[in-house]
Short mmCIF file of C-alpha atoms and ligand atoms in Angstrom, two decimals:
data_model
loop_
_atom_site.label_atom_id
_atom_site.label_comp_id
_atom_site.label_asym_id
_atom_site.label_seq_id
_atom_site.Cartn_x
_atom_site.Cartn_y
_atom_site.Cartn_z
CA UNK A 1 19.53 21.50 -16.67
CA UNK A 2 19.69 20.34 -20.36
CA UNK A 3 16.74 18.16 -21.61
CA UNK A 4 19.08 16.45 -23.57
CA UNK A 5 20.71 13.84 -21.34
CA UNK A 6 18.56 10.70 -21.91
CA UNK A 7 17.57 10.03 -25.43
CA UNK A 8 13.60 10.35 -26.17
CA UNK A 9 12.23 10.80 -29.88
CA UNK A 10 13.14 14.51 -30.77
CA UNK A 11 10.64 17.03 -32.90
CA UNK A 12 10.90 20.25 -34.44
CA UNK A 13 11.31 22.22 -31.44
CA UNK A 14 13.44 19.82 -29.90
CA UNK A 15 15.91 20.19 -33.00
CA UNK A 16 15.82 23.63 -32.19
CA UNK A 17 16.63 23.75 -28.75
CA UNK A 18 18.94 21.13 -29.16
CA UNK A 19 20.94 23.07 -31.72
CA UNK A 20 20.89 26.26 -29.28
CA UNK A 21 21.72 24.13 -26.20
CA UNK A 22 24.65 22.38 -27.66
CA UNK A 23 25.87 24.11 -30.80
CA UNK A 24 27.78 27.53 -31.20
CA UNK A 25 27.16 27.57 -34.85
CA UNK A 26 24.25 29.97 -35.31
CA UNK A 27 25.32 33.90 -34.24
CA UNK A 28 23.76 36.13 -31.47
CA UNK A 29 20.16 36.98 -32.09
CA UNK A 30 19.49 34.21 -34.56
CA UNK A 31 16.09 33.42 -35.24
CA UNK A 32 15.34 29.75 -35.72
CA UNK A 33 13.34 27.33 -37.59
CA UNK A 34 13.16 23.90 -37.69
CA UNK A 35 11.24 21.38 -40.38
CA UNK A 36 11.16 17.45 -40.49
CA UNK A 37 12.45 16.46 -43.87
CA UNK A 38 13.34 12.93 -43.78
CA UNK A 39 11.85 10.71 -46.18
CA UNK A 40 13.20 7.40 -45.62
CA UNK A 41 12.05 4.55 -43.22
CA UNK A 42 14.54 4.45 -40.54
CA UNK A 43 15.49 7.91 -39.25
CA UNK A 44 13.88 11.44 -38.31
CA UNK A 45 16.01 14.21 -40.28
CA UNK A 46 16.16 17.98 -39.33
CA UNK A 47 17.03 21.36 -40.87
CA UNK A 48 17.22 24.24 -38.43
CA UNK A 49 17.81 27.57 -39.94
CA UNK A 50 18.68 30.71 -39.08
CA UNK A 51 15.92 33.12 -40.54
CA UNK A 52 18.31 36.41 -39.89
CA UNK A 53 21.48 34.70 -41.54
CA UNK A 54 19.85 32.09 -43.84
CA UNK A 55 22.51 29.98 -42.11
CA UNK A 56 21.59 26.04 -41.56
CA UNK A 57 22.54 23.20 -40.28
CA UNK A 58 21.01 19.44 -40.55
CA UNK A 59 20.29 17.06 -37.50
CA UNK A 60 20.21 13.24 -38.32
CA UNK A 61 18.51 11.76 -35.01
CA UNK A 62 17.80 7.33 -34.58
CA UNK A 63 14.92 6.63 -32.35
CA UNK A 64 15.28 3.41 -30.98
CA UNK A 65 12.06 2.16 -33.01
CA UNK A 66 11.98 2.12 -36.64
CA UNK A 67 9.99 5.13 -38.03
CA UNK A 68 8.10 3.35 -40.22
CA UNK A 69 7.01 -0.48 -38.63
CA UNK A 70 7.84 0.56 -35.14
CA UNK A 71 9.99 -2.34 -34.50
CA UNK A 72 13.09 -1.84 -32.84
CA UNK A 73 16.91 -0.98 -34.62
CA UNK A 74 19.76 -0.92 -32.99
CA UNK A 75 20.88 2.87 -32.75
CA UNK A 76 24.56 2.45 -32.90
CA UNK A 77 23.74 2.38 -37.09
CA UNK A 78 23.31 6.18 -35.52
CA UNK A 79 27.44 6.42 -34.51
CA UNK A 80 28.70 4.35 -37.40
CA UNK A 81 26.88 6.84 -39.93
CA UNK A 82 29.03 9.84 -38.10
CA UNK A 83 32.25 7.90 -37.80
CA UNK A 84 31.69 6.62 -41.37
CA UNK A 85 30.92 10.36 -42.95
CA UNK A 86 33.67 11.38 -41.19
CA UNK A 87 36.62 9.30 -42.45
CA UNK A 88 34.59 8.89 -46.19
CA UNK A 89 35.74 12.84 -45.80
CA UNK A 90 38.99 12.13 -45.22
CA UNK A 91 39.57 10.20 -48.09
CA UNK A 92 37.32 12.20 -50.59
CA UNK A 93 37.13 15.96 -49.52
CA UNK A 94 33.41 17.45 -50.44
CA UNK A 95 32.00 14.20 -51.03
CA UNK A 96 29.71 13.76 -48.29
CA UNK A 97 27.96 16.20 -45.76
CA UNK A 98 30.50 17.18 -43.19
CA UNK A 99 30.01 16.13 -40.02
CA UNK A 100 29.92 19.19 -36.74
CA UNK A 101 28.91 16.69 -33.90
CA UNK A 102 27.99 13.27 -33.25
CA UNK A 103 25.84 12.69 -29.72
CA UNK A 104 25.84 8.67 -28.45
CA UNK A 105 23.23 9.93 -26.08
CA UNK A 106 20.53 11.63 -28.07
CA UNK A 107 21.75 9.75 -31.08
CA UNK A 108 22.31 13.03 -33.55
CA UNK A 109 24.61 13.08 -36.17
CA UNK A 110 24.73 17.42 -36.94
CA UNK A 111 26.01 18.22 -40.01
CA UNK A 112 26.43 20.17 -43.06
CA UNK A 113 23.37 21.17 -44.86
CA UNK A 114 23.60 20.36 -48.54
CA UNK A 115 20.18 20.91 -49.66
CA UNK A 116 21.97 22.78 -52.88
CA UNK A 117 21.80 19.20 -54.19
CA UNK A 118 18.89 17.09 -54.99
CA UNK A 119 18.13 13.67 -54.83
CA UNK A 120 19.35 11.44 -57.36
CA UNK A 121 16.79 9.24 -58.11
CA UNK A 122 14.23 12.28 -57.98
CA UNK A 123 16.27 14.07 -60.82
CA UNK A 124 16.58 10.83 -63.14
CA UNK A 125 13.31 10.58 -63.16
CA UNK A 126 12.64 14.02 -64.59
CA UNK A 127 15.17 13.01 -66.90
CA UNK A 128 18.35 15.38 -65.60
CA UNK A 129 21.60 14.26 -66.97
CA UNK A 130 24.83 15.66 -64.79
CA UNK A 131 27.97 16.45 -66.53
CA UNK A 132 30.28 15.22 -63.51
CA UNK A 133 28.49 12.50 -61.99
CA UNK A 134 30.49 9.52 -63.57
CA UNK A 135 33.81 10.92 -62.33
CA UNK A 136 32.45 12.02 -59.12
CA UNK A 137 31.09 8.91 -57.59
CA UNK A 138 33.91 6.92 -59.06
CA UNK A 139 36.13 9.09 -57.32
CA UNK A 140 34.31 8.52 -54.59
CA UNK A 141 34.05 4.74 -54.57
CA UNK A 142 37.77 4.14 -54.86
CA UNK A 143 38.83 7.05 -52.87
CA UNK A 144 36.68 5.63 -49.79
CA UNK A 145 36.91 1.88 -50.44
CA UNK A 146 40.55 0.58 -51.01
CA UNK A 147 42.45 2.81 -48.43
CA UNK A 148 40.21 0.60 -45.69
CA UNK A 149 41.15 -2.81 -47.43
CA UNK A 150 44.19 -5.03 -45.89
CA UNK A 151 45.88 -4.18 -49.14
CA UNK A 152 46.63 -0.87 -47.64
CA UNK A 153 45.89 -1.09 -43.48
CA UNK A 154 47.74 -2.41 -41.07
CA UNK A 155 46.14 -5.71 -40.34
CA UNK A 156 45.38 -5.24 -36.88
CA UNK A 157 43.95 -1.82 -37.58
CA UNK A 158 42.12 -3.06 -39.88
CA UNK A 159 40.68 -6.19 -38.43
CA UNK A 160 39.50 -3.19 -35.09
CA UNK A 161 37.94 -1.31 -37.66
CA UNK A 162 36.27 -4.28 -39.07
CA UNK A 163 34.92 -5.30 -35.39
CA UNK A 164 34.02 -1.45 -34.57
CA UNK A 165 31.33 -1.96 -38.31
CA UNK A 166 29.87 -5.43 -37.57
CA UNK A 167 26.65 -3.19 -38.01
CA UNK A 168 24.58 -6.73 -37.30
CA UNK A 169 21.34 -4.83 -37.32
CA UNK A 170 21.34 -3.28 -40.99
CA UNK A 171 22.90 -6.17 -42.19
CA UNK A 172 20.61 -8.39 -41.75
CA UNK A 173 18.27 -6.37 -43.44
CA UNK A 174 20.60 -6.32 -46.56
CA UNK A 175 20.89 -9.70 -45.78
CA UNK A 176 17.02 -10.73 -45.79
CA UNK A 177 15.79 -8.10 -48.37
CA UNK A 178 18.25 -7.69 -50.79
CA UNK A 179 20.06 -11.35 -50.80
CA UNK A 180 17.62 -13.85 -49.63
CA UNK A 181 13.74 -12.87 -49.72
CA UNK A 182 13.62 -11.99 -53.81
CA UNK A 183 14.75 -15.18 -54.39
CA UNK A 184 12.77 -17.30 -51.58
CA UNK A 185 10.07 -15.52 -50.02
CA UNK A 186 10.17 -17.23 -46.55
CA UNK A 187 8.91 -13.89 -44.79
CA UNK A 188 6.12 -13.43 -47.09
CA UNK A 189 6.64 -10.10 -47.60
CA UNK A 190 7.38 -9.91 -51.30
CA UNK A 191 5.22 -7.56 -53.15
CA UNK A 192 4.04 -8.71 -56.72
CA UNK A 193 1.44 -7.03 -59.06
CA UNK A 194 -1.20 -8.76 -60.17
CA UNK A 195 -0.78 -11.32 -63.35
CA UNK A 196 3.20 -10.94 -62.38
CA UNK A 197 3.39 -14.03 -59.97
CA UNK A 198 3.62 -17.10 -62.32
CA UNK A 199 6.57 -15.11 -64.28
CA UNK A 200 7.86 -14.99 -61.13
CA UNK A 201 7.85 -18.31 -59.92
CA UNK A 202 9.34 -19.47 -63.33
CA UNK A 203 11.98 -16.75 -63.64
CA UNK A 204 13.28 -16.19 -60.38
CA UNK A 205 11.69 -18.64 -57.49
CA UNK A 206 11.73 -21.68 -60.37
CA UNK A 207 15.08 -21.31 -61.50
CA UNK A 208 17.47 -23.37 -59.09
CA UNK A 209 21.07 -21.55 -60.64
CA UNK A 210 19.97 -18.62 -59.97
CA UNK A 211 18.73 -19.06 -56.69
CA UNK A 212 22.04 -21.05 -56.11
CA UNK A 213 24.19 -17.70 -57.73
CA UNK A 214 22.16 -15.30 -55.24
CA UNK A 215 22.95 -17.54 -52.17
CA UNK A 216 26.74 -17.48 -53.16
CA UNK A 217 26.38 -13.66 -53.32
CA UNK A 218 24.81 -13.31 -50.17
CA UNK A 219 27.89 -15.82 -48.58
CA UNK A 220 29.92 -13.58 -50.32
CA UNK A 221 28.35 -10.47 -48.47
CA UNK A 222 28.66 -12.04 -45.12
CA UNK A 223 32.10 -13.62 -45.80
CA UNK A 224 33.44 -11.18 -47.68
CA UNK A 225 35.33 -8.14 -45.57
CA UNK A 226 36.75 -6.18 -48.24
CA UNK A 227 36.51 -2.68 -47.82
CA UNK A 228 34.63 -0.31 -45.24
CA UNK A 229 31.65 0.21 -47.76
CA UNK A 230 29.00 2.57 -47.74
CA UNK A 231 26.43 -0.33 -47.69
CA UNK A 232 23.27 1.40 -49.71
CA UNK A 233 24.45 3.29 -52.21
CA UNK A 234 21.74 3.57 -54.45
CA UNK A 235 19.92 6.88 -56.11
CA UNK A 236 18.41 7.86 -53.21
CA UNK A 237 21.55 8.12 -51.19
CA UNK A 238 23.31 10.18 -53.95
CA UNK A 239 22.61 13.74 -54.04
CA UNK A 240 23.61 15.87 -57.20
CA UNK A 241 23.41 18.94 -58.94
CA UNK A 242 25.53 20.78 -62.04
CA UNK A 243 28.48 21.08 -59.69
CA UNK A 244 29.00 17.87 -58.24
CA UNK A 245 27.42 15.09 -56.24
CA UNK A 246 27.24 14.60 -52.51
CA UNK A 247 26.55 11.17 -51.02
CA UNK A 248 24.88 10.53 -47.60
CA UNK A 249 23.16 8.36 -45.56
CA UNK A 250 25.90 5.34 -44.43
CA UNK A 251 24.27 3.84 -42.35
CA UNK A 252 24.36 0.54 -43.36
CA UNK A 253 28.53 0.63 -43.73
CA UNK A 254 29.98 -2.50 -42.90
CA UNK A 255 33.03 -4.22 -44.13
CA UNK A 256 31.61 -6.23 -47.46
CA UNK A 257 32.66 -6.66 -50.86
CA UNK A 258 33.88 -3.69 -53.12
CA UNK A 259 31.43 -4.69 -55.55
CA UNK A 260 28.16 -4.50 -53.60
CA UNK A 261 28.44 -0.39 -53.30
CA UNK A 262 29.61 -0.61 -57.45
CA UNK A 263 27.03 -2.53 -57.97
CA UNK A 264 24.55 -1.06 -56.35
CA UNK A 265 25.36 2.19 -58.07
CA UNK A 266 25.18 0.25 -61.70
CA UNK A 267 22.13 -1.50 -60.48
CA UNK A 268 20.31 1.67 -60.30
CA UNK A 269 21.05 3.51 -62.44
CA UNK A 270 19.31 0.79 -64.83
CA UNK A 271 16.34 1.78 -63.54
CA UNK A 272 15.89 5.32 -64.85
CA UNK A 273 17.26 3.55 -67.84
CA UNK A 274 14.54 1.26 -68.30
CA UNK A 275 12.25 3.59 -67.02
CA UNK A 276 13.38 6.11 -69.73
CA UNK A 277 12.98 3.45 -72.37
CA UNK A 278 10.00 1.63 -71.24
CA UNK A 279 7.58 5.20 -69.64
CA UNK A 280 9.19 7.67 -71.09
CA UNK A 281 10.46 6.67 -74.30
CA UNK A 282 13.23 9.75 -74.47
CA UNK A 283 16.23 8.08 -76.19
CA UNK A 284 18.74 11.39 -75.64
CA UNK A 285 18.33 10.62 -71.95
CA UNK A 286 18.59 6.79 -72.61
CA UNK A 287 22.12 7.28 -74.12
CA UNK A 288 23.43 9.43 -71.33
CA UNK A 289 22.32 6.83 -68.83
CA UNK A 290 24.36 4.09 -70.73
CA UNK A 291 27.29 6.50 -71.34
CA UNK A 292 27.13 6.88 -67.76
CA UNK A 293 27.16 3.15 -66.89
CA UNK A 294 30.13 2.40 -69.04
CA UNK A 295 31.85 5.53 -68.06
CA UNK A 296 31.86 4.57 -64.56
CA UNK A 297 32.72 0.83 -65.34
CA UNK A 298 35.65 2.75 -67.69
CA UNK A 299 36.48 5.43 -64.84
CA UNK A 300 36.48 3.24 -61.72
CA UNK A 301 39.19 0.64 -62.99
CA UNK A 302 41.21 3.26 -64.44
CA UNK A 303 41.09 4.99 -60.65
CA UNK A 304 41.40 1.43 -58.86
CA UNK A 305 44.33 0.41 -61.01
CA UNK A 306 46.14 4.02 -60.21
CA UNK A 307 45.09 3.79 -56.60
CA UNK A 308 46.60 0.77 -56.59
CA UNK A 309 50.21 1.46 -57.31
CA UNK A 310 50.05 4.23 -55.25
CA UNK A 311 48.67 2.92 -52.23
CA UNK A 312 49.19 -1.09 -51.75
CA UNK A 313 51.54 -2.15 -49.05
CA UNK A 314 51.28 -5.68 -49.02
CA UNK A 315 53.91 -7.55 -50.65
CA UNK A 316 52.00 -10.60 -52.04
CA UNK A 317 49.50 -8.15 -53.57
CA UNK A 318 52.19 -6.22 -55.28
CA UNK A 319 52.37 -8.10 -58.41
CA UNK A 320 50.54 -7.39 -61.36
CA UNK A 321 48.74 -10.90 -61.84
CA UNK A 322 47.53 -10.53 -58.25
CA UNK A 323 45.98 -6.89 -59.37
CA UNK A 324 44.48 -7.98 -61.90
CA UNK A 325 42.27 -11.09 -60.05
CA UNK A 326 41.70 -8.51 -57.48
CA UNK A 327 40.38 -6.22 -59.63
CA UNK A 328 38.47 -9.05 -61.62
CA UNK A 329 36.81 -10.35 -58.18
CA UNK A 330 35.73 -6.73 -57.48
CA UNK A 331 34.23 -6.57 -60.99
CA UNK A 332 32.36 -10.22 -61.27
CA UNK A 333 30.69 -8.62 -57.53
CA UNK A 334 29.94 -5.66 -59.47
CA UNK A 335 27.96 -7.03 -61.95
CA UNK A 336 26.30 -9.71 -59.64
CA UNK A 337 25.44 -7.16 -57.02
CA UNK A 338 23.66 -5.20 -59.62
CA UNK A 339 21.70 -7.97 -60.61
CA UNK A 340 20.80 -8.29 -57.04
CA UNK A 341 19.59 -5.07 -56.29
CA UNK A 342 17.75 -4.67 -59.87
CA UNK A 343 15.76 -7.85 -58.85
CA UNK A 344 15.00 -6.83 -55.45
CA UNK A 345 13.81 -3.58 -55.97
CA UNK A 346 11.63 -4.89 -58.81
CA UNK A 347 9.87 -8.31 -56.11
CA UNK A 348 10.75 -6.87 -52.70
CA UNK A 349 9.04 -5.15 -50.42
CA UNK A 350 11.59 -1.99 -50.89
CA UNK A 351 10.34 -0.76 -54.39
CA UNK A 352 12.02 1.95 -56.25
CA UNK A 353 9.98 4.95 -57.42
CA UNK A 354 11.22 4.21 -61.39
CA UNK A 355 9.00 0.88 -60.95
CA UNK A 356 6.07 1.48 -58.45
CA UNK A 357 5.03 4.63 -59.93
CA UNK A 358 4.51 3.03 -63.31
CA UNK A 359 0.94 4.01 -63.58
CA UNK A 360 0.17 1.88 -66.97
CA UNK A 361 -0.25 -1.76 -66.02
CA UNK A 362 0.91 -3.08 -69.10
CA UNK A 363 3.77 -1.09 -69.25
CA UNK A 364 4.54 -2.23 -65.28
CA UNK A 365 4.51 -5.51 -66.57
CA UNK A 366 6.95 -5.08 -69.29
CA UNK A 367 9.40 -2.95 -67.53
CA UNK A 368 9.74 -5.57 -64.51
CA UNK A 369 9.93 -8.40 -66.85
CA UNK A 370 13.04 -6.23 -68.53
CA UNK A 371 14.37 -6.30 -65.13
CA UNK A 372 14.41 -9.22 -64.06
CA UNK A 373 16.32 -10.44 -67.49
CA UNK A 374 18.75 -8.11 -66.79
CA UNK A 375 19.15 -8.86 -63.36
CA UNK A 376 19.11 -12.69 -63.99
CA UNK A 377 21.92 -12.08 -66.79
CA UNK A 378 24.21 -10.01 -64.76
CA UNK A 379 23.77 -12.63 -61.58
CA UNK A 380 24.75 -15.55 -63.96
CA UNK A 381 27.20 -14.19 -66.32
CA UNK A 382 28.75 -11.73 -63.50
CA UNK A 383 32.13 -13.51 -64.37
CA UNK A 384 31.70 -12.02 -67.96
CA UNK A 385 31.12 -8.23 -67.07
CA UNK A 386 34.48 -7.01 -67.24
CA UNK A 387 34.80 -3.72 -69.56
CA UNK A 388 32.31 -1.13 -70.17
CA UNK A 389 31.50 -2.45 -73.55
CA UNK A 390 30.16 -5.77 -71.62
CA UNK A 391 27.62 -3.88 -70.30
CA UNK A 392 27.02 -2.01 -73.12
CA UNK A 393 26.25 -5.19 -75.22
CA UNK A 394 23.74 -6.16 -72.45
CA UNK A 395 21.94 -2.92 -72.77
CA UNK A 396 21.49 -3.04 -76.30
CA UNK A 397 20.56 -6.45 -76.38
P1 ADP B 1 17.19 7.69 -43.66
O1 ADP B 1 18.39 6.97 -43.18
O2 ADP B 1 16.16 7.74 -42.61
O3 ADP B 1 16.72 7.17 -44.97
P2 ADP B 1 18.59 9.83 -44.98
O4 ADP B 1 19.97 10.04 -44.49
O5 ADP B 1 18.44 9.11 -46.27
O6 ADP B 1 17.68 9.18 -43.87
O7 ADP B 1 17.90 11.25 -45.07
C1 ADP B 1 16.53 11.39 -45.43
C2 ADP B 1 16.36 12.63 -46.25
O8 ADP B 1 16.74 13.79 -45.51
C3 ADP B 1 17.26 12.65 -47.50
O9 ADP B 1 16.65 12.01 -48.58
C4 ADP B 1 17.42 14.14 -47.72
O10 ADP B 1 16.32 14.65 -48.42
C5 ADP B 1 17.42 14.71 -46.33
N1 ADP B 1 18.80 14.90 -45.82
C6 ADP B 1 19.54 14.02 -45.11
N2 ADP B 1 20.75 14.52 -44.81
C7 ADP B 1 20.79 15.77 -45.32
C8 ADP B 1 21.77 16.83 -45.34
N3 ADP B 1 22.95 16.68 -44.75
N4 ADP B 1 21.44 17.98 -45.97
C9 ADP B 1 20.24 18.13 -46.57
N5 ADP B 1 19.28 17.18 -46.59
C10 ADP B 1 19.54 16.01 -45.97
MG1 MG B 2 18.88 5.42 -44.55
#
């Protein structure tokens, strides 16, 4: 009988047996190995290879309890990842791992191996510039975000689609983390290096507007169903090399605002910009990072607004004004959502490597204070961010 018909934590030589019990991808007489490479705090993540055929294959398996607190998280995040990676494939082609099998009982997503590409964030910081990234991800953003919008579905399909991504779970964790606990730390869970607090309180706890801004935002996420976003679309999700990028890891796809996944790629990507100004001090790399934030400001409306006339069915959205206040909504998100995530990552509890493995306090201190200016102006001036040269004026600021 198969072990595999009531879910239980899986390890290495489950993975293996799994792949053997329920896979035909590997041929006759393949010789397998299995190693635990996730690194994030939520799943367990599995490559078994063939050692005869160098042929592999990734496993993406949700225990019921978080992998790194041990509380519990709903493991449907576990179907709406393979659901999600499959129809973000549909709409842009070698974009995202494809998917081979999806189990609701085990709770594995199989899929293609794309270990070829490395970690975004990882490369940044060792100061790696890609040639295609800019058009690649913008590609991907408006490829996978306006075909799910009521612009272009059916609105009963789309309002089904809507209820089958609720995705209450991870939500609330974007909701708490990202959008409430930066700004007010009821939870206590805020992480702060020492002789950073009373900046802090006056910058960001102290400062009623912007408190007031973030708490629109995070209506705005709640309120707001837009698109079928990816929902975490920062470095770490993004996977690149010279040929292209690959993005993974949608777990937390919900229907939101357009602007939170654009801004969340903007967002980050000022990191290894401030990190490569502040640490690093390597202006070459500096410039490509802002080239590549106005390039993708540049590339994605250019995409949207050809998208647009190609795909929009509704008849009240069919006008130019209405475009263009679409397209302005999406953009004012952009910017705020950037401003959100850059101050999160820089108070929360979820740091980014570009900030907590700034070694030199002083230079800690200075980098997060950058941050949290440039995640205060984007919040309150979001309405202002419209063209790439608006956020090129706020870098060189
Ligand atoms: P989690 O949701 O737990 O954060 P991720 O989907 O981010 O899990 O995966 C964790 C890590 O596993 C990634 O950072 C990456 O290194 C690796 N990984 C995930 N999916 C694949 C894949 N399809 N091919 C190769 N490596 C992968
Ligand atoms: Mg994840």
């Amino acid at each position: 009988m198969s072990k595999f018909t009531q879910h239980f934590r899986m390890n290495e030589q489950d993975a293996m047996a799994y792949v053997a019990d329920k896979m035909d991808y590997f041929d006759e007489g393949a010789v397998l190995e299995a190693s635990e490479i996730g690194d994030g705090n939520i799943n367990y993540v599995f490559v078994v290879r063939d050692t005869v055929s160098d042929k592999s294959i990734v496993l993406k398996h949700a225990d019921v309890l978080l992998r790194s607190s041990g509380r519990e998280l709903d493991v449907d995040r576990n179907r709406i990842e393979a659901e999600v990676l499959a129809l973000q494939n549909k709409y842009a082609p070698g974009l995202v791992p494809k998917v081979y099998m999806y189990d609701p009982v085990m709770c594995v997503v199989v899929m293609e191996d794309i270990s070829a590409y490395k970690n975004l964030r990882t490369e940044l910081l060792a100061r790696k510039t890609f040639p295609t990234f800019a058009e690649d991800i913008t590609t991907f953003m408006v490829n996978t975000l306006l075909p799910t919008t009521d612009l272009v579905m059916d609105s009963g399909a789309k309002k089904d689609a809507q209820a089958s991504y609720i995705n209450k779970d991870l939500c609330k964790i974007s909701e708490d983390l990202v959008l409430t606990e930066p700004f007010i730390d009821y939870k206590g869970r805020n992480i702060i290096i020492e002789g950073q607090l009373p900046y802090i309180e006056e910058h960001v706890y102290g400062d009623k507007e912007l408190v007031l801004q973030a708490g629109i935002l995070k209506n705005n996420f709640m309120n707001n169903a837009q698109a079928l976003l990816h929902g975490d679309l920062h470095s770490g999700s993004i996977f690149a090399n010279q040929d292209g990028v690959k993005v993974l890891d949608p777990e937390f796809a919900f229907y939101g605002p357009i602007g939170y996944d654009v801004g969340n790629v903007i967002g980050n990507l000022m990191f290894a910009w401030i990190h490569g100004q502040v640490v690093e001090e390597d202006l070459t790399f500096v410039q490509w990072i802002e080239e590549t934030i106005t390039q993708i400001i540049d590339l994605f409306v250019k995409k949207f607004n050809v998208a647009y006339d190609e795909l929009v069915t509704d008849v009240m959205a069919k006008t130019p004004e209405y475009k263009a206040w679409y397209l302005q909504s999406i953009l004012s998100d952009t910017a705020g959502y950037a401003g959100t995530e850059i101050i999160r990552r820089t108070i929360g509890d979820s740091k980014v490597a570009e900030v907590s493995g700034v070694e030199d306090h002083d230079k800690r201190i200075k980098l997060e204070r950058g941050l949290i200016q440039l995640g205060k102006a984007l919040i309150l001036k979001r309405d202002d961010f419209k063209t790439a040269s608006d956020y090129r004026n706020l870098l060189n600021k």
